[in-house]
Short mmCIF file of C-alpha atoms in Angstrom, two decimals:
data_model
loop_
_atom_site.label_atom_id
_atom_site.label_comp_id
_atom_site.label_asym_id
_atom_site.label_seq_id
_atom_site.Cartn_x
_atom_site.Cartn_y
_atom_site.Cartn_z
CA MET Z 1 -89.10 -102.89 51.43
CA SER Z 2 -86.59 -100.94 53.53
CA LEU Z 3 -84.18 -98.23 52.33
CA ALA Z 4 -81.30 -96.57 54.21
CA ARG Z 5 -78.75 -93.93 53.21
CA VAL Z 6 -75.26 -93.08 54.52
CA THR Z 7 -72.88 -90.44 53.10
CA SER Z 8 -69.32 -91.28 52.10
CA PHE Z 9 -66.80 -89.76 49.67
CA ALA Z 10 -64.92 -90.46 46.48
CA PHE Z 11 -61.77 -88.52 45.68
CA SER Z 12 -60.95 -86.46 42.60
CA GLY Z 13 -57.44 -85.22 43.24
CA ILE Z 14 -57.61 -83.86 46.78
CA GLU Z 15 -61.27 -82.92 46.47
CA ALA Z 16 -63.74 -85.08 48.40
CA VAL Z 17 -66.79 -85.77 46.21
CA PRO Z 18 -69.88 -86.85 48.19
CA VAL Z 19 -71.22 -90.33 47.50
CA GLU Z 20 -74.55 -91.53 48.87
CA VAL Z 21 -74.46 -95.19 49.87
CA GLN Z 22 -78.01 -96.52 49.48
CA VAL Z 23 -79.03 -99.96 50.78
CA GLN Z 24 -82.37 -101.50 49.92
CA LEU Z 25 -83.80 -104.69 51.45
CA SER Z 26 -86.56 -106.16 49.34
CA ALA Z 27 -88.38 -109.41 48.86
CA GLY Z 28 -86.86 -111.92 46.49
CA LEU Z 29 -84.18 -114.54 46.33
CA PRO Z 30 -81.35 -113.85 48.84
CA ALA Z 31 -78.60 -111.85 47.12
CA PHE Z 32 -76.04 -109.15 47.93
CA LEU Z 33 -75.44 -106.84 44.97
CA VAL Z 34 -73.26 -103.71 44.67
CA VAL Z 35 -73.89 -101.31 41.76
CA GLY Z 36 -72.69 -97.81 40.89
CA LEU Z 37 -69.46 -98.12 38.85
CA ALA Z 38 -67.56 -99.84 41.66
CA ASP Z 39 -64.05 -101.27 41.22
CA LYS Z 40 -62.94 -104.69 42.45
CA ALA Z 41 -62.02 -103.46 45.95
CA VAL Z 42 -65.53 -102.03 46.41
CA GLY Z 43 -67.13 -105.19 45.03
CA GLU Z 44 -65.20 -107.33 47.51
CA SER Z 45 -66.68 -105.29 50.36
CA ARG Z 46 -69.67 -107.66 50.24
CA GLU Z 47 -67.64 -110.47 51.75
CA ARG Z 48 -65.88 -108.25 54.29
CA VAL Z 49 -69.19 -106.76 55.45
CA ARG Z 50 -70.81 -110.21 55.61
CA ALA Z 51 -67.91 -111.59 57.71
CA ALA Z 52 -67.83 -108.53 60.01
CA LEU Z 53 -71.56 -108.80 60.77
CA SER Z 54 -71.20 -112.53 61.32
CA SER Z 55 -68.48 -111.87 63.92
CA LEU Z 56 -71.01 -109.71 65.80
CA GLY Z 57 -73.57 -112.50 65.77
CA LEU Z 58 -75.67 -110.83 63.07
CA ALA Z 59 -76.79 -112.56 59.90
CA LEU Z 60 -77.90 -110.95 56.69
CA PRO Z 61 -81.66 -111.08 56.25
CA ALA Z 62 -82.97 -113.64 53.79
CA LYS Z 63 -83.82 -110.88 51.35
CA ARG Z 64 -82.43 -109.21 48.28
CA VAL Z 65 -79.76 -106.69 49.44
CA LEU Z 66 -79.02 -104.02 46.84
CA VAL Z 67 -76.24 -101.47 47.46
CA ASN Z 68 -76.21 -98.46 45.14
CA LEU Z 69 -73.36 -95.94 45.17
CA ALA Z 70 -74.74 -92.67 43.84
CA PRO Z 71 -74.04 -90.89 41.58
CA ALA Z 72 -73.84 -93.99 39.44
CA ASP Z 73 -71.63 -92.44 36.73
CA LEU Z 74 -68.79 -91.58 39.16
CA ALA Z 75 -66.05 -94.21 39.46
CA LYS Z 76 -65.75 -95.61 43.01
CA GLU Z 77 -62.34 -96.96 44.07
CA GLY Z 78 -60.92 -98.23 47.33
CA SER Z 79 -61.86 -100.21 50.42
CA HIS Z 80 -63.11 -97.20 52.42
CA TYR Z 81 -66.70 -97.94 51.34
CA ASP Z 82 -66.80 -100.98 53.68
CA LEU Z 83 -67.90 -98.96 56.71
CA PRO Z 84 -70.64 -96.85 55.05
CA ILE Z 85 -72.05 -99.97 53.38
CA ALA Z 86 -72.12 -101.79 56.73
CA LEU Z 87 -73.72 -98.81 58.49
CA ALA Z 88 -76.38 -98.39 55.80
CA LEU Z 89 -77.12 -102.10 55.95
CA LEU Z 90 -77.44 -102.02 59.75
CA THR Z 91 -79.73 -99.00 59.44
CA ALA Z 92 -81.93 -100.81 56.92
CA MET Z 93 -82.02 -103.78 59.34
CA GLU Z 94 -83.20 -101.32 62.07
CA VAL Z 95 -80.13 -102.00 64.21
CA LEU Z 96 -79.01 -98.35 63.97
CA PRO Z 97 -81.30 -95.30 64.15
CA PRO Z 98 -81.63 -93.55 60.74
CA GLU Z 99 -81.95 -90.09 62.31
CA GLU Z 100 -78.52 -90.52 63.93
CA MET Z 101 -76.84 -91.75 60.76
CA ALA Z 102 -78.22 -88.81 58.76
CA GLY Z 103 -75.81 -86.49 60.57
CA PHE Z 104 -72.62 -88.39 59.73
CA ALA Z 105 -70.39 -89.28 56.81
CA ALA Z 106 -68.32 -92.43 57.12
CA LEU Z 107 -65.30 -94.17 55.62
CA GLY Z 108 -63.15 -97.06 56.76
CA GLU Z 109 -62.10 -100.59 55.87
CA LEU Z 110 -63.54 -103.55 57.80
CA SER Z 111 -61.52 -106.55 58.80
CA LEU Z 112 -63.17 -109.95 59.13
CA ASP Z 113 -63.50 -109.54 62.92
CA ALA Z 114 -65.28 -106.14 62.54
CA ALA Z 115 -62.22 -104.05 63.40
CA LEU Z 116 -61.71 -100.77 61.50
CA LEU Z 117 -58.53 -100.38 59.48
CA PRO Z 118 -56.97 -97.08 58.25
CA VAL Z 119 -57.79 -95.85 54.75
CA PRO Z 120 -56.44 -93.03 52.56
CA GLY Z 121 -58.20 -89.67 52.32
CA VAL Z 122 -59.52 -89.08 55.85
CA LEU Z 123 -58.29 -85.47 55.98
CA PRO Z 124 -60.02 -84.26 52.76
CA ALA Z 125 -63.07 -86.35 53.72
CA ALA Z 126 -63.23 -84.54 57.06
CA LEU Z 127 -63.05 -81.19 55.26
CA GLY Z 128 -65.81 -82.33 52.89
CA ALA Z 129 -68.00 -83.44 55.80
CA ALA Z 130 -67.45 -80.15 57.64
CA SER Z 131 -68.44 -78.13 54.57
CA ARG Z 132 -71.75 -80.02 54.50
CA GLY Z 133 -72.47 -79.74 58.23
CA LEU Z 134 -71.83 -83.45 58.88
CA GLY Z 135 -69.83 -85.29 61.48
CA LEU Z 136 -67.39 -88.03 60.45
CA ILE Z 137 -66.99 -91.67 61.43
CA CYS Z 138 -63.50 -93.02 60.71
CA PRO Z 139 -61.02 -95.59 62.08
CA ALA Z 140 -59.56 -94.92 65.53
CA ALA Z 141 -56.02 -94.69 64.11
CA GLN Z 142 -57.09 -91.65 62.05
CA GLY Z 143 -59.30 -89.82 64.53
CA GLY Z 144 -56.63 -87.19 65.15
CA GLU Z 145 -56.30 -86.61 61.41
CA ALA Z 146 -60.05 -86.03 61.09
CA ALA Z 147 -60.10 -83.72 64.12
CA TRP Z 148 -57.90 -81.20 62.27
CA ALA Z 149 -60.52 -80.49 59.66
CA THR Z 150 -64.09 -80.96 60.83
CA ARG Z 151 -66.17 -78.62 62.97
CA GLY Z 152 -68.73 -81.35 63.60
CA GLN Z 153 -68.59 -84.47 65.73
CA VAL Z 154 -65.87 -87.03 65.04
CA LEU Z 155 -66.37 -90.65 66.06
CA ALA Z 156 -63.27 -92.80 65.80
CA PRO Z 157 -64.08 -96.32 67.01
CA ASP Z 158 -61.63 -99.19 66.78
CA GLY Z 159 -64.36 -101.42 65.40
CA LEU Z 160 -68.06 -101.90 64.74
CA PRO Z 161 -68.87 -103.13 68.30
CA ALA Z 162 -67.73 -99.84 69.87
CA LEU Z 163 -69.71 -97.83 67.33
CA LEU Z 164 -72.91 -99.87 67.90
CA ASN Z 165 -72.53 -99.54 71.66
CA HIS Z 166 -72.12 -95.78 71.28
CA PHE Z 167 -75.39 -95.40 69.38
CA LYS Z 168 -77.13 -97.74 71.85
CA GLY Z 169 -75.92 -95.55 74.73
CA THR Z 170 -73.95 -98.27 76.52
CA GLN Z 171 -70.53 -96.80 75.59
CA LEU Z 172 -69.41 -93.25 74.96
CA LEU Z 173 -66.90 -92.47 72.23
CA GLY Z 174 -65.13 -89.25 73.16
CA PRO Z 175 -64.03 -86.81 70.45
CA PRO Z 176 -60.43 -87.45 69.32
CA ALA Z 177 -57.96 -84.61 69.76
CA PRO Z 178 -55.69 -83.51 66.93
CA PRO Z 179 -52.01 -84.23 67.56
CA PRO Z 180 -50.01 -81.19 68.68
CA LEU Z 181 -48.74 -79.12 65.77
CA VAL Z 182 -45.06 -79.18 66.63
CA PRO Z 183 -42.19 -78.64 64.19
CA GLU Z 184 -40.87 -81.88 62.82
CA GLU Z 185 -37.40 -82.84 63.90
CA SER Z 186 -34.95 -81.95 61.17
CA ARG Z 187 -32.92 -84.98 60.10
CA PHE Z 188 -31.23 -83.37 57.13
CA PRO Z 189 -27.41 -83.33 56.99
CA CYS Z 190 -25.56 -80.10 57.67
CA LEU Z 191 -24.19 -77.88 54.92
CA SER Z 192 -20.93 -77.49 56.87
CA GLU Z 193 -19.99 -81.02 55.80
CA VAL Z 194 -19.61 -79.83 52.20
CA LYS Z 195 -16.01 -78.70 51.78
CA GLY Z 196 -15.19 -76.23 49.06
CA GLN Z 197 -17.87 -75.74 46.38
CA GLU Z 198 -18.48 -72.13 47.41
CA THR Z 199 -20.15 -71.20 44.12
CA ALA Z 200 -22.48 -74.18 44.30
CA LYS Z 201 -23.35 -73.46 47.93
CA ARG Z 202 -24.15 -69.86 47.02
CA ALA Z 203 -26.43 -71.06 44.21
CA LEU Z 204 -28.10 -73.45 46.67
CA GLU Z 205 -28.75 -70.56 49.06
CA ILE Z 206 -30.28 -68.42 46.30
CA ALA Z 207 -32.45 -71.33 45.15
CA ALA Z 208 -33.71 -71.92 48.69
CA ALA Z 209 -34.36 -68.23 49.34
CA GLY Z 210 -36.45 -67.71 46.20
CA GLY Z 211 -37.83 -71.19 45.52
CA HIS Z 212 -35.93 -71.35 42.22
CA ASN Z 213 -35.27 -74.43 40.09
CA LEU Z 214 -31.63 -75.49 40.12
CA LEU Z 215 -29.41 -77.60 37.88
CA LEU Z 216 -26.11 -79.02 39.16
CA ILE Z 217 -23.61 -80.20 36.53
CA GLY Z 218 -20.38 -81.96 37.38
CA PRO Z 219 -18.32 -85.16 37.24
CA PRO Z 220 -19.17 -88.21 39.37
CA GLY Z 221 -18.37 -87.77 43.05
CA ALA Z 222 -18.04 -83.98 42.88
CA GLY Z 223 -20.80 -83.46 45.47
CA LYS Z 224 -23.97 -82.80 43.48
CA SER Z 225 -26.17 -85.22 45.43
CA MET Z 226 -24.50 -84.15 48.66
CA LEU Z 227 -25.48 -80.55 48.02
CA ALA Z 228 -29.06 -81.39 47.04
CA ALA Z 229 -29.56 -83.50 50.15
CA ARG Z 230 -28.82 -80.44 52.29
CA LEU Z 231 -31.34 -78.17 50.60
CA PRO Z 232 -34.38 -79.28 52.68
CA GLY Z 233 -32.56 -78.34 55.88
CA LEU Z 234 -32.26 -74.76 54.60
CA LEU Z 235 -35.96 -74.27 53.83
CA PRO Z 236 -38.28 -72.58 56.35
CA GLU Z 237 -41.28 -74.26 57.95
CA LEU Z 238 -44.53 -74.39 56.00
CA SER Z 239 -47.31 -71.97 56.86
CA PRO Z 240 -50.48 -73.55 58.38
CA ARG Z 241 -52.27 -73.25 55.03
CA GLU Z 242 -49.39 -74.90 53.16
CA ALA Z 243 -49.13 -77.63 55.79
CA LEU Z 244 -52.84 -78.45 55.44
CA GLU Z 245 -52.67 -78.50 51.62
CA LEU Z 246 -49.60 -80.76 51.58
CA SER Z 247 -51.09 -83.03 54.24
CA MET Z 248 -54.23 -83.48 52.13
CA VAL Z 249 -52.10 -84.73 49.23
CA HIS Z 250 -50.27 -87.19 51.48
CA SER Z 251 -53.56 -88.25 53.09
CA VAL Z 252 -55.04 -89.19 49.69
CA ALA Z 253 -51.83 -91.11 48.96
CA GLY Z 254 -52.14 -92.95 52.29
CA LEU Z 255 -48.82 -91.58 53.55
CA LEU Z 256 -50.01 -89.43 56.48
CA ARG Z 257 -48.93 -91.08 59.71
CA ASP Z 258 -50.38 -90.68 63.23
CA GLY Z 259 -52.69 -87.90 62.09
CA ARG Z 260 -49.89 -85.33 62.12
CA LEU Z 261 -49.86 -82.51 59.62
CA LEU Z 262 -46.63 -82.14 57.67
CA THR Z 263 -44.89 -78.94 58.71
CA ARG Z 264 -41.59 -79.35 56.83
CA PRO Z 265 -41.21 -79.04 53.04
CA PRO Z 266 -41.03 -82.56 51.57
CA PHE Z 267 -37.99 -83.89 49.75
CA ARG Z 268 -38.71 -86.47 47.07
CA GLU Z 269 -35.95 -88.22 45.11
CA PRO Z 270 -37.38 -90.81 42.69
CA HIS Z 271 -35.06 -93.22 40.90
CA HIS Z 272 -34.21 -92.36 37.30
CA SER Z 273 -36.16 -95.42 36.12
CA ALA Z 274 -39.42 -93.76 37.27
CA SER Z 275 -42.07 -93.64 34.58
CA GLN Z 276 -44.19 -90.70 33.48
CA ALA Z 277 -47.14 -92.09 35.45
CA ALA Z 278 -45.05 -92.39 38.63
CA LEU Z 279 -43.83 -88.81 38.33
CA ILE Z 280 -47.05 -87.09 37.29
CA ASP Z 281 -50.22 -88.94 38.32
CA GLY Z 282 -49.20 -91.93 40.41
CA GLY Z 283 -50.44 -94.60 37.98
CA ALA Z 284 -53.74 -96.09 36.90
CA ARG Z 285 -55.53 -95.52 40.23
CA GLY Z 286 -55.10 -91.76 40.08
CA LYS Z 287 -52.95 -91.40 43.18
CA PRO Z 288 -50.64 -88.40 43.62
CA GLY Z 289 -47.41 -88.66 41.65
CA GLU Z 290 -43.96 -87.64 42.84
CA ILE Z 291 -44.42 -84.01 41.74
CA SER Z 292 -47.56 -83.73 43.88
CA LEU Z 293 -45.97 -85.47 46.85
CA ALA Z 294 -43.25 -82.79 46.54
CA HIS Z 295 -45.85 -79.99 46.69
CA HIS Z 296 -44.40 -76.96 48.57
CA GLY Z 297 -41.10 -78.84 48.70
CA VAL Z 298 -38.22 -80.19 46.62
CA LEU Z 299 -38.21 -82.74 43.80
CA PHE Z 300 -34.64 -83.97 43.28
CA LEU Z 301 -33.93 -85.76 40.00
CA ASP Z 302 -30.45 -87.27 40.12
CA GLU Z 303 -28.93 -88.51 36.85
CA TRP Z 304 -31.39 -86.22 35.07
CA PRO Z 305 -30.71 -87.23 31.44
CA GLU Z 306 -31.23 -90.91 32.36
CA PHE Z 307 -34.93 -90.39 33.09
CA PRO Z 308 -37.28 -91.49 30.28
CA ARG Z 309 -37.77 -88.65 27.80
CA PRO Z 310 -41.60 -88.66 28.05
CA ALA Z 311 -41.37 -88.40 31.84
CA LEU Z 312 -39.11 -85.35 31.64
CA GLU Z 313 -41.18 -83.61 29.00
CA ALA Z 314 -44.29 -84.16 31.12
CA LEU Z 315 -42.73 -81.88 33.76
CA ARG Z 316 -42.93 -78.83 31.52
CA GLN Z 317 -46.55 -77.89 32.17
CA PRO Z 318 -46.56 -78.56 35.95
CA LEU Z 319 -43.42 -76.43 36.34
CA GLU Z 320 -45.36 -73.48 34.93
CA SER Z 321 -48.88 -74.08 36.25
CA GLY Z 322 -48.15 -75.58 39.66
CA ARG Z 323 -50.59 -78.47 39.19
CA ALA Z 324 -50.69 -81.93 37.65
CA VAL Z 325 -53.70 -82.53 35.40
CA THR Z 326 -54.41 -86.04 34.17
CA ALA Z 327 -57.06 -86.50 31.47
CA ARG Z 328 -58.89 -89.80 31.61
CA ALA Z 329 -61.65 -91.27 29.52
CA ASN Z 330 -64.29 -90.49 32.15
CA ALA Z 331 -62.70 -87.79 34.31
CA HIS Z 332 -60.00 -85.16 34.73
CA VAL Z 333 -57.94 -85.51 37.91
CA THR Z 334 -56.02 -82.51 39.22
CA PHE Z 335 -53.44 -82.49 42.02
CA PRO Z 336 -51.47 -79.48 43.28
CA ALA Z 337 -47.81 -79.63 42.24
CA ARG Z 338 -46.04 -76.38 43.17
CA PHE Z 339 -42.60 -77.92 43.65
CA GLN Z 340 -39.00 -76.77 43.42
CA LEU Z 341 -37.01 -78.82 40.90
CA VAL Z 342 -33.38 -79.63 41.65
CA ALA Z 343 -31.67 -81.72 38.97
CA ALA Z 344 -28.17 -83.18 38.81
CA MET Z 345 -26.31 -84.51 35.80
CA ASN Z 346 -22.85 -85.46 34.59
CA PRO Z 347 -21.34 -83.40 31.75
CA CYS Z 348 -21.38 -86.49 29.51
CA ARG Z 349 -22.06 -90.20 29.63
CA CYS Z 350 -18.60 -91.11 30.89
CA GLY Z 351 -18.77 -88.26 33.38
CA HIS Z 352 -15.33 -86.78 32.71
CA LEU Z 353 -15.80 -84.40 29.80
CA GLY Z 354 -13.06 -81.76 29.77
CA GLU Z 355 -10.74 -83.64 32.16
CA PRO Z 356 -7.41 -84.30 30.40
CA GLY Z 357 -6.50 -87.97 30.50
CA ARG Z 358 -9.91 -89.05 31.80
CA GLU Z 359 -12.42 -88.12 29.14
CA CYS Z 360 -13.41 -90.84 26.71
CA ALA Z 361 -12.31 -91.03 23.08
CA ARG Z 362 -15.73 -89.87 21.87
CA ALA Z 363 -15.57 -86.47 23.53
CA PRO Z 364 -16.80 -83.85 22.90
CA ARG Z 365 -19.51 -85.25 20.62
CA TRP Z 366 -20.87 -87.58 23.29
CA GLY Z 367 -21.01 -84.70 25.74
CA ASP Z 368 -23.20 -82.72 23.37
CA ASP Z 369 -25.40 -85.72 22.66
CA TYR Z 370 -25.78 -86.43 26.38
CA ALA Z 371 -26.72 -82.83 27.20
CA GLU Z 372 -29.21 -82.73 24.34
CA ARG Z 373 -31.30 -85.41 26.03
CA ILE Z 374 -32.74 -82.44 27.94
CA SER Z 375 -34.90 -80.35 25.64
CA GLY Z 376 -34.50 -76.61 25.29
CA PRO Z 377 -37.99 -75.79 26.63
CA LEU Z 378 -37.26 -77.80 29.78
CA LEU Z 379 -33.87 -76.13 30.29
CA ASP Z 380 -35.56 -72.77 29.83
CA ARG Z 381 -37.65 -73.48 32.94
CA LEU Z 382 -34.55 -73.69 35.16
CA ASP Z 383 -33.56 -70.52 36.98
CA LEU Z 384 -30.00 -71.43 37.96
CA ALA Z 385 -27.38 -73.77 36.53
CA VAL Z 386 -24.01 -74.22 38.21
CA GLU Z 387 -20.97 -76.37 37.51
CA VAL Z 388 -19.82 -78.44 40.47
CA GLN Z 389 -16.09 -79.01 40.06
CA ALA Z 390 -14.33 -81.89 41.77
CA VAL Z 391 -12.36 -80.81 44.85
CA PRO Z 392 -8.72 -82.01 44.86
CA PRO Z 393 -8.00 -84.60 47.59
CA ALA Z 394 -5.35 -82.41 49.21
CA GLU Z 395 -7.81 -79.55 49.58
CA LEU Z 396 -10.55 -81.91 50.70
CA SER Z 397 -8.51 -83.37 53.55
CA ARG Z 398 -7.22 -80.03 54.82
CA ALA Z 399 -10.25 -77.80 54.37
CA SER Z 400 -12.03 -76.64 57.49
CA ARG Z 401 -15.75 -77.09 58.05
CA GLY Z 402 -17.89 -74.56 56.25
CA GLU Z 403 -20.83 -72.47 57.39
CA PRO Z 404 -23.48 -74.58 59.18
CA SER Z 405 -27.00 -74.98 57.83
CA GLU Z 406 -28.47 -73.01 60.75
CA ALA Z 407 -26.63 -69.83 59.76
CA VAL Z 408 -27.59 -70.13 56.09
CA ALA Z 409 -31.18 -71.03 56.98
CA ALA Z 410 -31.43 -67.87 59.10
CA ARG Z 411 -30.52 -65.70 56.08
CA ILE Z 412 -33.02 -67.61 53.96
CA ARG Z 413 -35.80 -67.09 56.51
CA ALA Z 414 -35.06 -63.37 56.58
CA ALA Z 415 -35.16 -63.23 52.76
CA ARG Z 416 -38.47 -65.13 52.71
CA GLU Z 417 -39.93 -62.70 55.25
CA ARG Z 418 -38.94 -59.77 53.03
CA GLN Z 419 -40.70 -61.47 50.13
CA ARG Z 420 -43.87 -61.99 52.19
CA ASP Z 421 -43.82 -58.35 53.25
CA ARG Z 422 -43.37 -57.29 49.62
CA TYR Z 423 -46.10 -59.48 48.13
CA GLY Z 424 -48.58 -59.43 51.00
CA ALA Z 425 -50.50 -62.25 52.67
CA ASP Z 426 -52.47 -63.11 49.54
CA GLY Z 427 -49.56 -62.82 47.11
CA PRO Z 428 -46.96 -65.36 45.95
CA ARG Z 429 -45.17 -67.31 48.67
CA HIS Z 430 -41.72 -66.60 47.13
CA ASN Z 431 -40.09 -64.90 44.14
CA ALA Z 432 -40.17 -67.99 41.90
CA ALA Z 433 -43.98 -67.92 42.01
CA ALA Z 434 -44.28 -64.18 41.26
CA GLU Z 435 -45.60 -63.25 37.84
CA GLY Z 436 -47.47 -60.50 36.05
CA ALA Z 437 -48.36 -57.45 38.10
CA ALA Z 438 -47.12 -59.05 41.34
CA LEU Z 439 -43.59 -59.15 39.91
CA GLU Z 440 -43.65 -55.86 38.00
CA ASP Z 441 -45.09 -53.84 40.88
CA THR Z 442 -42.55 -55.12 43.41
CA LEU Z 443 -39.38 -55.60 41.34
CA ALA Z 444 -37.88 -52.14 42.08
CA MET Z 445 -35.01 -52.55 39.58
CA GLU Z 446 -32.54 -49.70 39.18
CA PRO Z 447 -32.13 -48.29 35.62
CA GLU Z 448 -28.54 -49.52 35.27
CA ALA Z 449 -29.56 -52.99 36.40
CA ARG Z 450 -32.48 -53.08 33.97
CA THR Z 451 -30.20 -52.05 31.11
CA LEU Z 452 -27.73 -54.79 31.97
CA LEU Z 453 -30.45 -57.41 32.06
CA GLU Z 454 -31.87 -56.29 28.72
CA GLN Z 455 -28.44 -56.31 27.05
CA ALA Z 456 -27.59 -59.72 28.47
CA ALA Z 457 -30.92 -61.15 27.38
CA GLU Z 458 -30.24 -59.93 23.86
CA ARG Z 459 -26.71 -61.32 23.79
CA LEU Z 460 -27.58 -64.67 25.40
CA GLY Z 461 -30.73 -65.07 23.35
CA LEU Z 462 -32.97 -65.45 26.37
CA SER Z 463 -36.64 -66.13 25.78
CA ALA Z 464 -39.33 -64.04 27.43
CA ARG Z 465 -39.56 -66.77 30.08
CA GLY Z 466 -35.80 -66.67 30.62
CA PHE Z 467 -35.88 -62.88 30.93
CA THR Z 468 -38.63 -63.07 33.56
CA ARG Z 469 -36.77 -65.75 35.49
CA GLY Z 470 -33.70 -63.55 35.42
CA GLN Z 471 -35.76 -60.80 37.06
CA ARG Z 472 -36.95 -63.20 39.75
CA VAL Z 473 -33.47 -64.46 40.59
CA SER Z 474 -32.15 -60.88 40.69
CA ARG Z 475 -34.90 -59.99 43.14
CA THR Z 476 -33.90 -62.94 45.33
CA VAL Z 477 -30.25 -61.92 45.34
CA ALA Z 478 -31.35 -58.44 46.42
CA ASN Z 479 -33.52 -59.95 49.17
CA LEU Z 480 -30.57 -61.90 50.53
CA ALA Z 481 -28.56 -58.65 50.56
CA ALA Z 482 -31.47 -56.89 52.36
CA SER Z 483 -31.62 -54.39 49.51
CA ALA Z 484 -34.89 -52.61 48.75
CA THR Z 485 -33.92 -52.24 45.08
CA VAL Z 486 -32.34 -54.58 42.55
CA GLY Z 487 -28.93 -53.25 41.62
CA ARG Z 488 -26.49 -53.97 38.83
CA ALA Z 489 -24.44 -56.35 41.00
CA HIS Z 490 -27.56 -58.38 41.84
CA VAL Z 491 -28.41 -58.76 38.16
CA ALA Z 492 -24.82 -59.68 37.29
CA GLU Z 493 -24.80 -62.48 39.87
CA ALA Z 494 -28.17 -63.77 38.70
CA LEU Z 495 -26.97 -63.82 35.08
CA SER Z 496 -23.84 -65.76 36.02
CA TYR Z 497 -26.06 -68.77 36.68
CA ARG Z 498 -27.78 -68.68 33.27
CA ARG Z 499 -25.64 -71.28 31.53
CA ARG Z 500 -26.17 -73.77 28.75
CA THR Z 501 -25.29 -77.44 29.00
CA SER Z 502 -24.41 -78.06 25.34
CA ARG Z 503 -21.10 -76.94 23.84
CA ARG Z 504 -22.74 -76.38 20.49
CA ALA Z 505 -25.33 -73.98 22.02
#
């Protein structure tokens, strides 16, 4: 009886959980069995491994082959177990040296001709291997991705033959180099193309500077989507830590290309038919949802009231906690989800509420009913709400180009730097994330400004959350003005964006 072991990983959120792939060859009727709570993709690895070995001229021994994926009570999903199963089997067959394989973790999908195909999760797997003092064996297409994270040896063959030759000493696999960390080319449209809409552009600048959630309300064609599409071009580059965290999410989702870390904040805009699973947890297989793919970036929900009500209500907890937690029968899966929400909606179903001669016969009742599709607790989590009025055609055709994105982005970068200096390296990354002592100790609000905010909160009926968000927006306005303290004018501007969407409110 022969037994071999190779380390691989399962994924719980972005955490790589070690899995020991054990292969035993024993006497008995020839069979190839896989146990250990494996899904269908893992079970099918038997045929892929059999075909890959056959392409190398190797046949399975006429013995009972038992593959156990330990721990047995952890669900195993995905095709990345092909490579560790094949390596453990070759070790049990004494084709590979067990002392060499003990120093590596492995993941990769095998094709029928023994080539290695890319799989999701290489970046967190490389981090998991490094934390355990192991090297990593992965497909050649993802060697650069693995090189970002592991301090050990990385082998990135294009197939099983190259890997076998490396361990035999007839071919040397050099360590892959991580791709250069260069800023991604910005392909976002310029803010100067938006004519008019000065109030909305100012709200967009404040939202970008402080990471605040933003609601745009206006008739069809007024420019709501146009404004939102220009927000990513105003945001500063991600820090190395943020880039690594975001890239891990995209790696688990299988969206990381060419091994390059993402250095720009993402911009996700799901269709309004997206389900709760698509937004929050990515579906039955526990992949990252849209809110996690927008981590450290922007989630844009156009036609906001048209989204399914359960999907919208499921956003409430992630907006506060910064993470998406999915409870399953056998596990809890957690993904980071610190995103900036930008939503756009029409004032009513017909889109022309309040426009003489254009609003429908059921106004204003339909406008109230349409706005009330968004619950009060969800509205309370928005920092700014602004009405986007339609620009008259005469003004639109004669208006000159506005301020370019580069100029606005420079002010936003300066405001973000002031926030980093105020909160410190270990503090919140922007004002929208500040809470508790971090906010109170750095707010620096003048007495007159504090009095105004307290009076307005009483008159507008703001909740404690709304009051705190008013403080955060006021602090951002002061940062944009390069003011060390929050003055009355800063609070007044912040309060001007605290609006309700229902006429009956």
